[in-house]
mmCIF file of C-alpha atoms in Angstrom:
data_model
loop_
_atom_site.group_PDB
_atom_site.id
_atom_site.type_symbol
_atom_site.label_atom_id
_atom_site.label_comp_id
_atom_site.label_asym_id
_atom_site.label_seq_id
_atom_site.Cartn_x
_atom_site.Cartn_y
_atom_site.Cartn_z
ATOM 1 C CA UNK A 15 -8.657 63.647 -34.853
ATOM 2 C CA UNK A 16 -9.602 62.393 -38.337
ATOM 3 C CA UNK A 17 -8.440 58.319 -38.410
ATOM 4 C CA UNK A 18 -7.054 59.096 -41.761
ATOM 5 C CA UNK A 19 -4.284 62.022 -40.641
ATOM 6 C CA UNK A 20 -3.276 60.569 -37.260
ATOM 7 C CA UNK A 21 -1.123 57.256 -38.206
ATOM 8 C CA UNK A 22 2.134 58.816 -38.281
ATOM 9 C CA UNK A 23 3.261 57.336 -41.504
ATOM 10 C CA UNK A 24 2.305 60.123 -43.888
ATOM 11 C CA UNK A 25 1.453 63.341 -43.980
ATOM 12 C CA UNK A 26 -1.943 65.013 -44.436
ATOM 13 C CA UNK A 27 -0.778 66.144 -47.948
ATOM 14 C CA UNK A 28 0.279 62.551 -49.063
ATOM 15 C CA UNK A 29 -2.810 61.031 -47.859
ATOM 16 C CA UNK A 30 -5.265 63.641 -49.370
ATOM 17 C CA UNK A 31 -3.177 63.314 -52.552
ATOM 18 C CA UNK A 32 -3.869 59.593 -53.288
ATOM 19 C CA UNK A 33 -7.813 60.281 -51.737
ATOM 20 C CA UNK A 34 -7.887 62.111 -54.419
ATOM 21 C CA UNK A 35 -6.510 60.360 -57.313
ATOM 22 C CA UNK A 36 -8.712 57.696 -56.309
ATOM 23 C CA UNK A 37 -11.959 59.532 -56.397
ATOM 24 C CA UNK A 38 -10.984 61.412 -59.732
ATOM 25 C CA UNK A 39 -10.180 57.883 -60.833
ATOM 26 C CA UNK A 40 -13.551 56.707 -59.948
ATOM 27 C CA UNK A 41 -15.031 59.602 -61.704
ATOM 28 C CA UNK A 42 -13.103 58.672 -64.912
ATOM 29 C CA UNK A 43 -13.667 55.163 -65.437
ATOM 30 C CA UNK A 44 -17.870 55.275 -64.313
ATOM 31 C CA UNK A 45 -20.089 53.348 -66.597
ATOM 32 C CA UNK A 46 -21.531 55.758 -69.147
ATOM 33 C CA UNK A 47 -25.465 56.322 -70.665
ATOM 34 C CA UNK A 48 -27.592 55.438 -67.803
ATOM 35 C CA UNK A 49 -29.589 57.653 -65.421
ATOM 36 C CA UNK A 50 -26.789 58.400 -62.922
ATOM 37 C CA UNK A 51 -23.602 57.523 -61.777
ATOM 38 C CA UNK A 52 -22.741 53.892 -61.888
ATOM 39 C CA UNK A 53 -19.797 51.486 -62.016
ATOM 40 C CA UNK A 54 -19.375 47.803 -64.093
ATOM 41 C CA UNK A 55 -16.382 45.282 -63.761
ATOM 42 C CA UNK A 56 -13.814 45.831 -67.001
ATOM 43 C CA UNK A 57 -14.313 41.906 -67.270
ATOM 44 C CA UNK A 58 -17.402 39.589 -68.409
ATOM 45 C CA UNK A 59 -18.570 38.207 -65.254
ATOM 46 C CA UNK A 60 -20.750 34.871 -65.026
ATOM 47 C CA UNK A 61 -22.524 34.530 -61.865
ATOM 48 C CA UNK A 62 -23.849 30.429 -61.048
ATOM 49 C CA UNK A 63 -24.790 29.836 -64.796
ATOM 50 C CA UNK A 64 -28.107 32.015 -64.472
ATOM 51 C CA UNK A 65 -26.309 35.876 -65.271
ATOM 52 C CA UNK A 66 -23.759 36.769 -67.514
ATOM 53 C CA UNK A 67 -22.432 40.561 -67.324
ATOM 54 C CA UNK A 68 -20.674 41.545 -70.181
ATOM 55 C CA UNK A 69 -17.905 43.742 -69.456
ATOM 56 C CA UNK A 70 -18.507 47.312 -68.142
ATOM 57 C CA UNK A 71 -22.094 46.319 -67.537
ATOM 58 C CA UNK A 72 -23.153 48.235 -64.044
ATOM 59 C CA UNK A 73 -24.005 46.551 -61.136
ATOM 60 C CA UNK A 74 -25.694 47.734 -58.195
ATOM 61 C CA UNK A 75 -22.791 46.256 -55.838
ATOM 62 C CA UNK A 76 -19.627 48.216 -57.897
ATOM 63 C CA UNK A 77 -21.936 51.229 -57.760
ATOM 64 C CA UNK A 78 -22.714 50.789 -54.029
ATOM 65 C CA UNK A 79 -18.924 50.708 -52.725
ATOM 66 C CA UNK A 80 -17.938 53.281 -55.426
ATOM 67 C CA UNK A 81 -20.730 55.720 -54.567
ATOM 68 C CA UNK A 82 -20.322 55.233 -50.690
ATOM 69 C CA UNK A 83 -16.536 55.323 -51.557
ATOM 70 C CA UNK A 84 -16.956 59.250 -53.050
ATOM 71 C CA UNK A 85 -19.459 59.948 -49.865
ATOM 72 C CA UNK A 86 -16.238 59.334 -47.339
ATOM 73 C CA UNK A 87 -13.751 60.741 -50.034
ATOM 74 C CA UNK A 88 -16.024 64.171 -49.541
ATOM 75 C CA UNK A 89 -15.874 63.543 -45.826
ATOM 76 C CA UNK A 90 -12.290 64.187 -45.799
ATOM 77 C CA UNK A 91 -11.891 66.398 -48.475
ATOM 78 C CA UNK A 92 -15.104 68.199 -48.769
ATOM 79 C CA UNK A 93 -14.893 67.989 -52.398
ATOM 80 C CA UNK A 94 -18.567 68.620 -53.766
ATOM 81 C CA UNK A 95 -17.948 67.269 -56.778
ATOM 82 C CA UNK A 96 -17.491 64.162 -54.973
ATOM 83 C CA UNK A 97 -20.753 64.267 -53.404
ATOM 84 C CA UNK A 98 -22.422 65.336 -56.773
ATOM 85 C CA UNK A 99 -21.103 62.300 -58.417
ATOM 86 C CA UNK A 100 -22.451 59.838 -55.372
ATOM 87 C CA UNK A 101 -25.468 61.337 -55.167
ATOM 88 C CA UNK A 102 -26.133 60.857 -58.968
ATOM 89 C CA UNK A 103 -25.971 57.541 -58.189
ATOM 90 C CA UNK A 104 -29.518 57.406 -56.501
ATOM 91 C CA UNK A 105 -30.871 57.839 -59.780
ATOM 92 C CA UNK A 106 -29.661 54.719 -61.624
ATOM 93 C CA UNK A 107 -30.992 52.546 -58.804
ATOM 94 C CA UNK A 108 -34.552 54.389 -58.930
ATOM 95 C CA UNK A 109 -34.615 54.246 -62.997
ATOM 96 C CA UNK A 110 -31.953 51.901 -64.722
ATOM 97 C CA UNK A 111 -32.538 48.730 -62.469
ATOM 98 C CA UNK A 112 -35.722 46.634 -62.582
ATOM 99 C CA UNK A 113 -37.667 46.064 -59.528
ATOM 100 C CA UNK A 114 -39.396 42.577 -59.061
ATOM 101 C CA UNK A 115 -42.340 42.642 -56.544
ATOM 102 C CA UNK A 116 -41.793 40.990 -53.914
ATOM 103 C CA UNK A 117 -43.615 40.012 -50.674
ATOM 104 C CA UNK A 118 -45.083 43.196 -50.333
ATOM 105 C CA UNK A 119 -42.216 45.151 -51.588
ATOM 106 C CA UNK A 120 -40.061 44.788 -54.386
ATOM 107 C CA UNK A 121 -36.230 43.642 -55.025
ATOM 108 C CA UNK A 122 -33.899 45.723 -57.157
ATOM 109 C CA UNK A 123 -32.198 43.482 -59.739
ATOM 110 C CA UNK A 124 -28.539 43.264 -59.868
ATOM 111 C CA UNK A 125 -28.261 45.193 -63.131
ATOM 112 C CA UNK A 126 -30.384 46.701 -65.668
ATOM 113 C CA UNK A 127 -30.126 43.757 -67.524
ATOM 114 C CA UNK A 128 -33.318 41.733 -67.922
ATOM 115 C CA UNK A 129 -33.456 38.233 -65.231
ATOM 116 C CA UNK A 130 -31.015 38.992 -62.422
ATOM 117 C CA UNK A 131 -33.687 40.762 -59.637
ATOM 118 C CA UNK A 132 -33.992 37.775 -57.256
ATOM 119 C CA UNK A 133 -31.353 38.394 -54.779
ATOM 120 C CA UNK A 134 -32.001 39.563 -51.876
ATOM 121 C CA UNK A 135 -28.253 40.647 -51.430
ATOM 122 C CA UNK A 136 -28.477 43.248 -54.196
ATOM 123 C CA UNK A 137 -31.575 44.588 -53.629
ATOM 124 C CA UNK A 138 -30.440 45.205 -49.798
ATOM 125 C CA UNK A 139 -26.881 47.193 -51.372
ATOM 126 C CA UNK A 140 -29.958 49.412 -53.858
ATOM 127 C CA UNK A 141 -31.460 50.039 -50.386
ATOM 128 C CA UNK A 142 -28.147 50.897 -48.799
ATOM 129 C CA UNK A 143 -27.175 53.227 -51.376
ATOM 130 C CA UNK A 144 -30.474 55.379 -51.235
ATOM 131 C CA UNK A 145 -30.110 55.619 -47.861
ATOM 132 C CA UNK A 146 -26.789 56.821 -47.979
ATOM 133 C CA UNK A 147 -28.680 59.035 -50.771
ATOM 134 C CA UNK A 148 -31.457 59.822 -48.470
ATOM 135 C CA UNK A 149 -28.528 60.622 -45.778
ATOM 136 C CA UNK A 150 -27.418 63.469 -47.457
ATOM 137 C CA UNK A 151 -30.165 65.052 -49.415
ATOM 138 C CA UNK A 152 -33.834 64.259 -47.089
ATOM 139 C CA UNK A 153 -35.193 63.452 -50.424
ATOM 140 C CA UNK A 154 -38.144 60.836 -49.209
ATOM 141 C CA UNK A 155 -38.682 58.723 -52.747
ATOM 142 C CA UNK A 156 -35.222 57.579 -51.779
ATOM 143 C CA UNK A 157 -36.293 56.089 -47.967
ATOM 144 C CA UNK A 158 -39.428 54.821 -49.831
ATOM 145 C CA UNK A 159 -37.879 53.121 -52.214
ATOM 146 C CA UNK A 160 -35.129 51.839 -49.672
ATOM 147 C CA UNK A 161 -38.119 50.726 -47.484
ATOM 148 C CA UNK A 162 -40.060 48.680 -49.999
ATOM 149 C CA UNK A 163 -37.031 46.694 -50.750
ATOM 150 C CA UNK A 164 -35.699 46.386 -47.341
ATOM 151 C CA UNK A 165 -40.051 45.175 -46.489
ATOM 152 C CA UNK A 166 -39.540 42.398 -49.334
ATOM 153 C CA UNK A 167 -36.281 40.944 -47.947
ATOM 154 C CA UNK A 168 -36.809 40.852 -44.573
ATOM 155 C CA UNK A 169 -40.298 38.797 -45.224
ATOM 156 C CA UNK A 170 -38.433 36.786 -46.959
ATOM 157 C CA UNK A 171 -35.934 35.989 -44.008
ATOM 158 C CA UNK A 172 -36.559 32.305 -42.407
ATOM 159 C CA UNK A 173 -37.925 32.381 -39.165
ATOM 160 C CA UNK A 174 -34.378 31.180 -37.968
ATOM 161 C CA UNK A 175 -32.898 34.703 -38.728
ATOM 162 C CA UNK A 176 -31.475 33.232 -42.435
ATOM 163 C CA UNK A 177 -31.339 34.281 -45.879
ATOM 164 C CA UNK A 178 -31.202 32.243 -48.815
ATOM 165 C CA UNK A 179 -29.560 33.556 -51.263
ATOM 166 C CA UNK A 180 -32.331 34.398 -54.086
ATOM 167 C CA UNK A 181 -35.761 33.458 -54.726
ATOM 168 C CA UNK A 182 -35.012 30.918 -57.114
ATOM 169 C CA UNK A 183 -35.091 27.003 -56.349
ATOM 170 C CA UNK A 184 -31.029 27.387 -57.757
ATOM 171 C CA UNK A 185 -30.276 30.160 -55.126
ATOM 172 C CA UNK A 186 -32.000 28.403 -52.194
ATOM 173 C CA UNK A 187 -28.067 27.763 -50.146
ATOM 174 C CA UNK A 188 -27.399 30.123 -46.861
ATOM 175 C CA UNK A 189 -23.808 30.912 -46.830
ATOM 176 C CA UNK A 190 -21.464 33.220 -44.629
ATOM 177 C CA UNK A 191 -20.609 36.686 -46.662
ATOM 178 C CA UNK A 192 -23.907 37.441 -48.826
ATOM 179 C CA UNK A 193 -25.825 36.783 -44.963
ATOM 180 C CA UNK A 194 -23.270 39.386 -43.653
ATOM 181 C CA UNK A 195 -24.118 41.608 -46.826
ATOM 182 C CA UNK A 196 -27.452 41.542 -46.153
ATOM 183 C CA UNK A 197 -27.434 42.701 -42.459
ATOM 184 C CA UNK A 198 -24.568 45.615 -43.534
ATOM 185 C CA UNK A 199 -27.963 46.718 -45.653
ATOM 186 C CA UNK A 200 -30.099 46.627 -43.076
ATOM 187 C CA UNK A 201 -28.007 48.175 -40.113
ATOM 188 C CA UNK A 202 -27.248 51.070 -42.976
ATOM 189 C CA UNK A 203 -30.819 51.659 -44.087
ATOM 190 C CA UNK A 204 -31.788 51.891 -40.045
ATOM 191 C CA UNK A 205 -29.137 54.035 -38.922
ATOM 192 C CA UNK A 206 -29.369 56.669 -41.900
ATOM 193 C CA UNK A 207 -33.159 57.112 -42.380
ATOM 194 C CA UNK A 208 -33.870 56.438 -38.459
ATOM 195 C CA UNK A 209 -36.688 53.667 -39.061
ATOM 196 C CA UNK A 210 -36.155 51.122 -36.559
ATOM 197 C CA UNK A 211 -38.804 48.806 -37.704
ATOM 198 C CA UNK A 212 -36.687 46.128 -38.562
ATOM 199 C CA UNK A 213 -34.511 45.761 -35.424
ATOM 200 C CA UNK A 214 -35.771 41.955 -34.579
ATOM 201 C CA UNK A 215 -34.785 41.502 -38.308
ATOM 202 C CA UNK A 216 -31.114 42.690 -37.686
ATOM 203 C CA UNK A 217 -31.186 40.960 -34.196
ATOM 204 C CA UNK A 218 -32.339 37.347 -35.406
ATOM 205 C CA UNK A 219 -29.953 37.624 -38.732
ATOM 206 C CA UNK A 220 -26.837 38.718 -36.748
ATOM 207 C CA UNK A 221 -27.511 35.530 -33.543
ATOM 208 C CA UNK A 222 -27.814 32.747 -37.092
ATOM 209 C CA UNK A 223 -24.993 34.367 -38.622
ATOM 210 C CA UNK A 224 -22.347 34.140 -35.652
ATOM 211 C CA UNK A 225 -23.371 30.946 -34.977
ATOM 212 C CA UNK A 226 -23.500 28.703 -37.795
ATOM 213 C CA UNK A 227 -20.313 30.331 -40.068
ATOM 214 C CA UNK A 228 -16.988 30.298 -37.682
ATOM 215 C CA UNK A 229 -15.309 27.178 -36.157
ATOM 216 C CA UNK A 230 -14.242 27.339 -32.640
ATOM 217 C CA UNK A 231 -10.088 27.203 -34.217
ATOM 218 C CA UNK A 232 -11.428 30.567 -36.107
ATOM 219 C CA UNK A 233 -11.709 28.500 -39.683
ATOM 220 C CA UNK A 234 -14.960 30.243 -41.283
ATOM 221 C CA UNK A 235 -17.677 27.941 -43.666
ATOM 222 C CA UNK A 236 -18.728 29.013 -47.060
ATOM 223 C CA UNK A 237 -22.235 27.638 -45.872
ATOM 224 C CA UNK A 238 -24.381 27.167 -43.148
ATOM 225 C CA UNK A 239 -23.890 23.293 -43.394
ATOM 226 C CA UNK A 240 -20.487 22.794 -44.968
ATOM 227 C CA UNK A 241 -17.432 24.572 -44.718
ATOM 228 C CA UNK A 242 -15.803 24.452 -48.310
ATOM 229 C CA UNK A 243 -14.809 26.058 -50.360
ATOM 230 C CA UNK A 244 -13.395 29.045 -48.006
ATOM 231 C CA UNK A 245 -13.907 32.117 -50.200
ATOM 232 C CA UNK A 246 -11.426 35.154 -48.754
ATOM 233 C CA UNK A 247 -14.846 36.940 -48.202
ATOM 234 C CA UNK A 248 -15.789 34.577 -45.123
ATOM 235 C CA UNK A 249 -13.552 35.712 -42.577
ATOM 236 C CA UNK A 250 -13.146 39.278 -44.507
ATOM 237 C CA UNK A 251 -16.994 40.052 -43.947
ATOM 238 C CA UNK A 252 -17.283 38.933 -40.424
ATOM 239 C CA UNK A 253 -15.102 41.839 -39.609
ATOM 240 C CA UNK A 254 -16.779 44.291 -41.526
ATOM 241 C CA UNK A 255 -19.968 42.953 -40.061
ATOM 242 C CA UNK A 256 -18.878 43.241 -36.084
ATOM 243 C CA UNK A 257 -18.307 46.704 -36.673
ATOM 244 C CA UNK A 258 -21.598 48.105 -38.777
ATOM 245 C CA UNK A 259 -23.559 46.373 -36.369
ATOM 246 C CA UNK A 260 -21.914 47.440 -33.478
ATOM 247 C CA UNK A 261 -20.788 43.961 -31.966
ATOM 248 C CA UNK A 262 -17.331 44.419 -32.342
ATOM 249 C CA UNK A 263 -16.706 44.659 -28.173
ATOM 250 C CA UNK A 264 -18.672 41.528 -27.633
ATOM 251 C CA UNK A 265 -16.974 39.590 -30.340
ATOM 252 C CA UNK A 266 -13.472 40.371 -30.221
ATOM 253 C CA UNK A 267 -12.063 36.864 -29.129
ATOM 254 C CA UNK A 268 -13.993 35.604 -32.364
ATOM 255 C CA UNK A 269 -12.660 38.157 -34.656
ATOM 256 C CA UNK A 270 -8.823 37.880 -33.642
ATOM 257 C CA UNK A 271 -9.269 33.656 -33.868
ATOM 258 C CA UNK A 272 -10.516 34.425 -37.482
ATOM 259 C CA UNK A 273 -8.210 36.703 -38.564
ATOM 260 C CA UNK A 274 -4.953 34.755 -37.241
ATOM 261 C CA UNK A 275 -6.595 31.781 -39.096
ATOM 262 C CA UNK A 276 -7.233 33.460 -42.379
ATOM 263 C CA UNK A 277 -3.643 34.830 -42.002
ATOM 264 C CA UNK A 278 -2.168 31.656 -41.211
ATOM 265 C CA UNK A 279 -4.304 29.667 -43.820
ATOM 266 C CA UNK A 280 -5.143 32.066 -46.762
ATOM 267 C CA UNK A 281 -2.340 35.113 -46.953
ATOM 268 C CA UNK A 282 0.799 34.197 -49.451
ATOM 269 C CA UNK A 283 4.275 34.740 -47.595
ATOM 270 C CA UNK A 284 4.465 37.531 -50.589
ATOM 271 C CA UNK A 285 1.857 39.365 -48.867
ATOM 272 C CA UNK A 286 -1.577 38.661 -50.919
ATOM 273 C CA UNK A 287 -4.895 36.969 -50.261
ATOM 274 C CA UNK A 288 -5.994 33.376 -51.686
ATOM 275 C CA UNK A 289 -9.212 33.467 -53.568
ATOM 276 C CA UNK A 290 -10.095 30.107 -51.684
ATOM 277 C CA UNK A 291 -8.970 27.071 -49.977
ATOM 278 C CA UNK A 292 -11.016 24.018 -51.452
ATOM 279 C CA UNK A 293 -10.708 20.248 -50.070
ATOM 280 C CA UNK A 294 -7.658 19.386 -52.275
ATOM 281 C CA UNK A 295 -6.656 21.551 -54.782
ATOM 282 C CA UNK A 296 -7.203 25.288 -53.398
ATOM 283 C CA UNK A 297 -7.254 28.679 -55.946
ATOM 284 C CA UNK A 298 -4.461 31.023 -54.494
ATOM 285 C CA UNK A 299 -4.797 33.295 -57.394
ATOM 286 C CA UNK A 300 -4.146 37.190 -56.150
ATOM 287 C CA UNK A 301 -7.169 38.622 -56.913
ATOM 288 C CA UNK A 302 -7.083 42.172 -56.588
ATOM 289 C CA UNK A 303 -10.511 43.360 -56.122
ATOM 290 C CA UNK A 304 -12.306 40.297 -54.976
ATOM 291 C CA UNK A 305 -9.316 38.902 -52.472
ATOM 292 C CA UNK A 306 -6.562 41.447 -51.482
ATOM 293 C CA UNK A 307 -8.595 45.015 -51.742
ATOM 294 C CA UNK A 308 -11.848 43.792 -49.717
ATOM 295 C CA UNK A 309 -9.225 41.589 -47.281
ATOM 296 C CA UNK A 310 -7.669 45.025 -46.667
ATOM 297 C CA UNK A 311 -10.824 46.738 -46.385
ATOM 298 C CA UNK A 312 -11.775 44.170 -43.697
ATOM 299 C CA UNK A 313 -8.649 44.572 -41.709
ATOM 300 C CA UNK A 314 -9.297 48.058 -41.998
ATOM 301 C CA UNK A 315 -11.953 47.832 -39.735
ATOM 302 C CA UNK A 316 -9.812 45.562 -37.233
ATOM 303 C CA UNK A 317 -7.149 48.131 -36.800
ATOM 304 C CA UNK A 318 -9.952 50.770 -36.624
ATOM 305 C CA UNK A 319 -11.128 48.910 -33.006
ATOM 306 C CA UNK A 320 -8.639 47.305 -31.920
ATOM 307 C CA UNK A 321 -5.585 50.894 -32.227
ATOM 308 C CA UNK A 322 -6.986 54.298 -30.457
ATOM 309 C CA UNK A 323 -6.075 56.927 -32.511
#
């Protein structure tokens, strides 16, 4: 039975109802005049004084969940037009964003602006997304494409198993989420064109992420050598990350300490997410997209290992 019509709480109606309000939503509000489908925060974003995004300027991360959100939306509804939309999206990665080469690949830039393509993050969610692409539609320029970028990041992994963040001397920290973003590209781009090559990649990034970002009281760290500030997307990621890579069995203890910590330590007695706990003064603004909807979307994949449907 489908996870989505077996809870008990609603009925199939209800829950294909708000499915698909929320894909017609995401259809409505996509970022308009580039090559293919594509999504931008309604907010100027500043990312660690090198990038500013003006508002409604597209990422390749909004695009990535949004696209792969309208892949499982036609999963349950069977909706083309769903698919269409998703699969559109293959075609701003391949022609709006710029490609920096890279190791003997390249790396997708975070936009299509000019000076964001050094992180190896983003590039991995470009090769995610034409995988998913590549999934559906056997179209091989996508798995190329995928591959190239997937070739530069993973010779630019340290021997250790860790990522940096970006190529440049200001992105050179290792911290928990982006490293679990990173292998969530990987595992994706392996399972869905079926090239294994990079297996020892996954392996050595997976054994330096689940040991150097969660204390043994289930506290996560922001880095690999110092704990604050907590961002929501420490713990959040870890469980996302048991489950694409298929560690979930193995790691259970860890991901119930985390989660009782983060919901001891970072969830509001009103019900939402802090943004993060700092030495001193924390941020406990309710952020919907960055702390609440990707907390749920974590604990999401909890419930979907730990209750048999």
């Amino acid at each position: 039975m489908n996870p989505a019509f077996s809870n008990g709480l609603y009925s199939k109606e209800t829950i294909l109802n708000h499915i698909n309000f929320i894909a017609n939503l995401l259809i409505d509000i996509q970022s308009k005049g580039y090559s293919g489908a594509c999504w931008g925060y309604n907010f100027d974003w500043q990312a660690r004084r090198l990038f500013l995004f003006p508002k409604n300027t597209p990422t390749v991360v909004a695009t990535t969940f949004c696209a792969t959100a309208l892949m499982n939306a036609y999963e349950i509804t069977r909706n083309e037009e769903y698919l269409d939309v998703a699969l559109s999206s293959a075609n701003f990665v391949l022609n709006d964003l710029n490609r920096k080469e890279c190791n003997e690949g390249f790396l997708f830039s975070y936009s299509p602006l000019e000076g964001n393509n050094t992180v190896y993050n983003a590039s991995l969610l470009g090769s995610k997304l034409l995988s998913y692409c590549y999934h559906y539609t056997k179209k091989e320029e996508y798995k190329i494409a995928a591959r190239q970028s997937v070739i530069a990041c993973c010779n630019n992994q340290r021997k250790d198993g860790a990522w940096v963040y970006g190529m440049l001397p200001v992105q050179s920290w290792v911290d928990s989420f982006h490293t679990g973003y990173n292998l969530d590209g990987l595992i994706a781009y392996q399972e869905l064109t079926g090239d294994l090559s990079f297996q020892n990649n996954i392996e050595k990034g997976f054994d330096y992420y689940i040991h150097h970002f969660f204390m043994d009281d289930g506290s996560p760290k922001y880095y690999d050598n110092k704990q604050y500030p907590i961002d929501i997307h420490c713990p959040a990621q870890l469980l996302v990350t048991l489950h694409r890579l298929h560690q979930y069995e193995s790691n259970h203890n860890l991901a119930n300490i985390v989660l009782t910590w983060t919901i001891d330590n970072m969830q509001d007695k009103k019900g939402y997410f802090y943004y993060q706990l700092k030495k001193g003064i924390s941020s406990k603004i309710s952020y919907m997209r960055w702390s609440n909807a990707f907390m749920f979307y974590a604990m999401s994949y909890y419930f979907l290992n730990n209750i048999k449907f």
